[in-house]
mmCIF file of C-alpha atoms in Angstrom:
data_model
loop_
_atom_site.group_PDB
_atom_site.id
_atom_site.type_symbol
_atom_site.label_atom_id
_atom_site.label_comp_id
_atom_site.label_asym_id
_atom_site.label_seq_id
_atom_site.Cartn_x
_atom_site.Cartn_y
_atom_site.Cartn_z
ATOM 1 C CA MET A 1 13.443 -18.202 2.274
ATOM 2 C CA ILE A 2 15.866 -15.403 3.019
ATOM 3 C CA ILE A 3 13.629 -12.796 3.530
ATOM 4 C CA ALA A 4 11.988 -15.335 6.287
ATOM 5 C CA LEU A 5 15.486 -15.986 8.142
ATOM 6 C CA ALA A 6 16.823 -12.435 8.128
ATOM 7 C CA ILE A 7 13.606 -11.488 9.986
ATOM 8 C CA TRP A 8 13.388 -14.437 12.032
ATOM 9 C CA MET A 9 17.603 -13.275 13.152
ATOM 10 C CA ASP A 10 16.564 -9.601 13.658
ATOM 11 C CA SER A 11 13.397 -10.046 15.688
ATOM 12 C CA GLY A 12 12.152 -13.230 16.124
ATOM 13 C CA ARG A 13 8.918 -14.840 15.370
ATOM 14 C CA PRO A 14 6.205 -14.536 13.546
ATOM 15 C CA ILE A 15 7.666 -13.878 10.410
ATOM 16 C CA PHE A 16 4.665 -13.051 8.592
ATOM 17 C CA PHE A 17 1.800 -10.254 9.293
ATOM 18 C CA SER A 18 -1.939 -10.595 8.320
ATOM 19 C CA GLN A 19 -4.570 -8.058 8.586
ATOM 20 C CA ALA A 20 -7.937 -7.632 7.297
ATOM 21 C CA ARG A 21 -8.732 -5.860 4.295
ATOM 22 C CA LEU A 22 -11.219 -4.150 2.205
ATOM 23 C CA GLY A 23 -11.516 -6.142 -1.191
ATOM 24 C CA GLU A 24 -13.931 -6.163 -4.398
ATOM 25 C CA ALA A 25 -17.341 -4.879 -3.098
ATOM 26 C CA GLY A 26 -16.273 -4.116 0.171
ATOM 27 C CA ARG A 27 -15.877 -8.278 0.794
ATOM 28 C CA HIS A 28 -13.122 -8.651 3.691
ATOM 29 C CA PHE A 29 -10.143 -10.628 3.325
ATOM 30 C CA GLN A 30 -6.576 -11.551 5.041
ATOM 31 C CA ILE A 31 -3.974 -10.083 3.431
ATOM 32 C CA TYR A 32 -0.308 -10.957 3.845
ATOM 33 C CA LYS A 33 2.792 -9.433 4.242
ATOM 34 C CA PHE A 34 6.279 -10.084 5.823
ATOM 35 C CA ARG A 35 6.304 -8.325 9.193
ATOM 36 C CA LYS A 36 8.200 -5.165 9.515
ATOM 37 C CA PHE A 37 6.782 -4.047 13.173
ATOM 38 C CA ARG A 38 8.383 -4.873 16.384
ATOM 39 C CA ASN A 39 6.231 -7.648 17.980
ATOM 40 C CA ASP A 40 5.557 -5.383 21.235
ATOM 41 C CA CYS A 41 3.914 -2.620 19.389
ATOM 42 C CA ASP A 42 0.107 -3.448 19.070
ATOM 43 C CA ASP A 43 -0.083 0.517 19.268
ATOM 44 C CA GLY A 44 0.026 2.896 17.056
ATOM 45 C CA TYR A 45 -1.126 4.303 13.728
ATOM 46 C CA GLY A 46 -3.093 2.476 10.864
ATOM 47 C CA VAL A 47 -0.054 4.042 8.558
ATOM 48 C CA THR A 48 3.547 3.819 8.235
ATOM 49 C CA ILE A 49 5.181 7.250 9.283
ATOM 50 C CA LYS A 50 8.756 8.398 8.088
ATOM 51 C CA ASP A 51 11.345 7.213 11.033
ATOM 52 C CA ASP A 52 8.218 4.688 12.370
ATOM 53 C CA ARG A 53 9.711 3.763 15.842
ATOM 54 C CA ARG A 54 7.736 0.464 15.267
ATOM 55 C CA LEU A 55 9.866 -0.805 12.201
ATOM 56 C CA THR A 56 12.604 -3.439 13.063
ATOM 57 C CA ARG A 57 15.916 -3.163 11.313
ATOM 58 C CA MET A 58 14.829 -5.805 8.610
ATOM 59 C CA GLY A 59 11.531 -3.635 8.531
ATOM 60 C CA ARG A 60 12.867 -0.612 7.388
ATOM 61 C CA PHE A 61 14.860 -2.441 4.765
ATOM 62 C CA LEU A 62 11.849 -4.247 3.675
ATOM 63 C CA VAL A 63 9.506 -0.817 3.376
ATOM 64 C CA ALA A 64 12.346 0.819 1.695
ATOM 65 C CA THR A 65 12.767 -2.024 -0.873
ATOM 66 C CA LYS A 66 8.734 -2.855 -0.801
ATOM 67 C CA LEU A 67 10.041 -6.522 -0.368
ATOM 68 C CA ASP A 68 7.293 -6.710 2.561
ATOM 69 C CA GLU A 69 4.746 -6.955 0.144
ATOM 70 C CA LEU A 70 5.649 -10.444 -1.509
ATOM 71 C CA PRO A 71 3.699 -12.734 0.701
ATOM 72 C CA GLN A 72 0.657 -10.988 -1.425
ATOM 73 C CA LEU A 73 1.462 -13.558 -4.208
ATOM 74 C CA TRP A 74 -0.668 -15.671 -2.048
ATOM 75 C CA ASN A 75 -3.736 -12.822 -2.359
ATOM 76 C CA LEU A 76 -3.239 -13.117 -6.085
ATOM 77 C CA LEU A 77 -3.114 -17.097 -6.077
ATOM 78 C CA ARG A 78 -6.227 -17.224 -4.169
ATOM 79 C CA GLY A 79 -7.992 -14.667 -6.011
ATOM 80 C CA ASP A 80 -8.407 -11.747 -3.428
ATOM 81 C CA MET A 81 -6.077 -9.565 -5.228
ATOM 82 C CA SER A 82 -5.117 -9.393 -8.842
ATOM 83 C CA MET A 83 -1.722 -7.880 -10.048
ATOM 84 C CA VAL A 84 -3.090 -4.234 -11.037
ATOM 85 C CA GLY A 85 -5.605 -2.532 -8.855
ATOM 86 C CA PRO A 86 -6.497 -0.059 -6.258
ATOM 87 C CA ARG A 87 -4.468 -0.600 -2.894
ATOM 88 C CA PRO A 88 -6.558 -2.799 -0.319
ATOM 89 C CA GLU A 89 -7.844 -0.688 2.134
ATOM 90 C CA SER A 90 -7.341 -1.368 6.239
ATOM 91 C CA LEU A 91 -10.858 -1.745 7.692
ATOM 92 C CA LYS A 92 -9.775 1.488 10.233
ATOM 93 C CA PHE A 93 -10.368 3.135 7.123
ATOM 94 C CA SER A 94 -13.347 2.015 5.758
ATOM 95 C CA ASP A 95 -15.319 5.143 6.492
ATOM 96 C CA CYS A 96 -13.223 7.012 3.640
ATOM 97 C CA PHE A 97 -15.322 4.692 1.296
ATOM 98 C CA ALA A 98 -18.459 7.030 1.826
ATOM 99 C CA ASN A 99 -17.884 9.484 -0.951
ATOM 100 C CA TYR A 100 -15.760 6.807 -3.108
ATOM 101 C CA ARG A 101 -17.768 3.542 -2.971
ATOM 102 C CA GLU A 102 -16.908 2.966 -6.583
ATOM 103 C CA VAL A 103 -12.795 2.094 -5.922
ATOM 104 C CA LEU A 104 -14.512 -0.842 -4.104
ATOM 105 C CA ASP A 105 -15.612 -2.075 -8.030
ATOM 106 C CA TYR A 106 -12.428 -3.368 -8.938
ATOM 107 C CA LYS A 107 -10.519 -5.863 -7.028
ATOM 108 C CA PRO A 108 -7.082 -4.804 -4.945
ATOM 109 C CA GLY A 109 -3.937 -5.333 -6.495
ATOM 110 C CA ILE A 110 -0.617 -5.378 -6.065
ATOM 111 C CA PHE A 111 0.615 -2.999 -8.728
ATOM 112 C CA GLY A 112 -1.406 -0.131 -9.493
ATOM 113 C CA PRO A 113 -0.744 4.236 -10.112
ATOM 114 C CA ASN A 114 -0.941 4.697 -6.207
ATOM 115 C CA GLN A 115 1.472 2.104 -5.487
ATOM 116 C CA TYR A 116 4.045 3.868 -7.314
ATOM 117 C CA TYR A 117 3.010 7.758 -6.666
ATOM 118 C CA PHE A 118 2.583 6.658 -3.114
ATOM 119 C CA ARG A 119 5.718 4.086 -2.892
ATOM 120 C CA ASP A 120 7.100 6.462 -0.177
ATOM 121 C CA GLU A 121 3.898 7.876 1.206
ATOM 122 C CA SER A 122 5.466 8.108 4.826
ATOM 123 C CA LEU A 123 6.950 11.300 3.551
ATOM 124 C CA PHE A 124 3.995 12.781 2.333
ATOM 125 C CA TYR A 125 2.688 13.260 6.040
ATOM 126 C CA PRO A 126 3.489 16.771 7.491
ATOM 127 C CA GLU A 127 5.617 16.719 10.540
ATOM 128 C CA GLY A 128 3.426 17.409 13.553
ATOM 129 C CA SER A 129 0.204 16.436 12.389
ATOM 130 C CA ASP A 130 -1.912 13.517 12.625
ATOM 131 C CA PRO A 131 -1.566 10.886 10.354
ATOM 132 C CA GLU A 132 -4.081 9.199 10.412
ATOM 133 C CA GLN A 133 -6.297 12.331 9.619
ATOM 134 C CA PHE A 134 -4.144 13.277 7.257
ATOM 135 C CA TYR A 135 -4.329 10.199 5.500
ATOM 136 C CA ARG A 136 -8.315 10.132 5.905
ATOM 137 C CA ASP A 137 -8.783 14.003 4.471
ATOM 138 C CA VAL A 138 -5.813 14.482 2.242
ATOM 139 C CA LEU A 139 -3.869 11.380 0.820
ATOM 140 C CA PHE A 140 -7.202 8.473 0.816
ATOM 141 C CA PRO A 141 -9.052 10.963 -1.230
ATOM 142 C CA LEU A 142 -6.263 11.774 -3.713
ATOM 143 C CA LYS A 143 -5.762 7.904 -3.788
ATOM 144 C CA ALA A 144 -9.458 7.325 -4.683
ATOM 145 C CA GLU A 145 -9.195 9.783 -7.378
ATOM 146 C CA ILE A 146 -6.545 8.549 -9.268
ATOM 147 C CA ASP A 147 -7.962 5.073 -9.581
ATOM 148 C CA LEU A 148 -11.412 6.356 -10.686
ATOM 149 C CA ALA A 149 -9.215 8.320 -13.261
ATOM 150 C CA TYR A 150 -7.440 5.301 -14.148
ATOM 151 C CA PHE A 151 -9.305 2.079 -13.765
ATOM 152 C CA PRO A 152 -12.543 2.415 -15.538
ATOM 153 C CA GLU A 153 -10.521 3.425 -18.827
ATOM 154 C CA ARG A 154 -7.517 0.490 -18.057
ATOM 155 C CA THR A 155 -5.557 -1.019 -20.965
ATOM 156 C CA ILE A 156 -3.569 -4.346 -20.420
ATOM 157 C CA GLY A 157 -1.227 -2.522 -22.046
ATOM 158 C CA ALA A 158 -1.514 0.182 -19.580
ATOM 159 C CA ASP A 159 -1.596 -2.331 -16.382
ATOM 160 C CA LEU A 160 1.379 -4.346 -17.858
ATOM 161 C CA GLY A 161 3.349 -0.685 -17.382
ATOM 162 C CA TRP A 162 2.025 -0.286 -14.025
ATOM 163 C CA ILE A 163 3.355 -3.419 -13.150
ATOM 164 C CA ALA A 164 6.762 -2.627 -15.045
ATOM 165 C CA ARG A 165 7.300 0.816 -13.141
ATOM 166 C CA GLY A 166 6.667 -0.856 -9.806
ATOM 167 C CA ILE A 167 9.617 -3.469 -10.492
ATOM 168 C CA LEU A 168 11.624 -0.880 -11.647
ATOM 169 C CA ALA A 169 10.410 1.339 -8.251
ATOM 170 C CA VAL A 170 11.971 -1.291 -6.100
ATOM 171 C CA PHE A 171 15.514 -0.859 -7.761
ATOM 172 C CA GLY A 172 15.184 2.688 -7.730
ATOM 173 C CA LEU A 173 14.067 3.673 -11.392
ATOM 174 C CA ARG A 174 11.345 6.072 -11.434
ATOM 175 C CA LEU A 175 9.138 6.386 -14.841
ATOM 176 C CA THR A 176 6.388 8.864 -14.284
ATOM 177 C CA PRO A 177 3.745 8.952 -16.621
ATOM 178 C CA THR A 178 2.047 12.420 -17.146
ATOM 179 C CA LYS A 179 -1.726 11.119 -17.225
ATOM 180 C CA PHE A 180 -2.144 11.828 -13.714
ATOM 181 C CA ASN A 181 0.284 14.888 -12.822
ATOM 182 C CA ALA A 182 -3.303 17.138 -13.225
ATOM 183 C CA VAL A 183 -5.029 15.125 -10.387
ATOM 184 C CA LEU A 184 -1.804 15.202 -8.070
ATOM 185 C CA ALA A 185 -0.888 19.188 -9.020
ATOM 186 C CA ARG A 186 -4.324 20.048 -7.976
ATOM 187 C CA TRP A 187 -4.094 17.780 -4.463
ATOM 188 C CA LEU A 188 -0.477 18.734 -3.588
ATOM 189 C CA SER A 189 -0.671 22.444 -4.296
#
């Protein structure tokens, strides 16, 4: 309620944002988040970039804390999402799955390796690049490889670890497991 009131006082209604996303087996579902962008910005990238001008004052806070994701608990209750899984992708990037269809074998989640590693994804976009093309060419394939390295061999203990890391990251604490460092290093070098 506090977040909803703060959004309303900062930029009015609507309080929530919903968007069609790709779920398990490519099924579409509506994801719910607290609204972080201004009401008058229908244009823009399909990703959030550093210093994104579409963000409201409250939106900047929500992005920094990831509290904009809290309404996804409704998606969890509805069965659209799980606690741990790949990030549900926007339909705008559905073409990216052409070479990574196996990622859609898993129910998307609130927490997971990519939600942790790319918590500050906006910092990855090179200045002057087309953010959507960079996402398609670099970030999406990297995320897909991380997902495909983790989810076929996941365990309950490992899932609990990603949940704990995700919660700690909200408070600025980072615990980096080494298993995916080789994948990250190969892509980022």
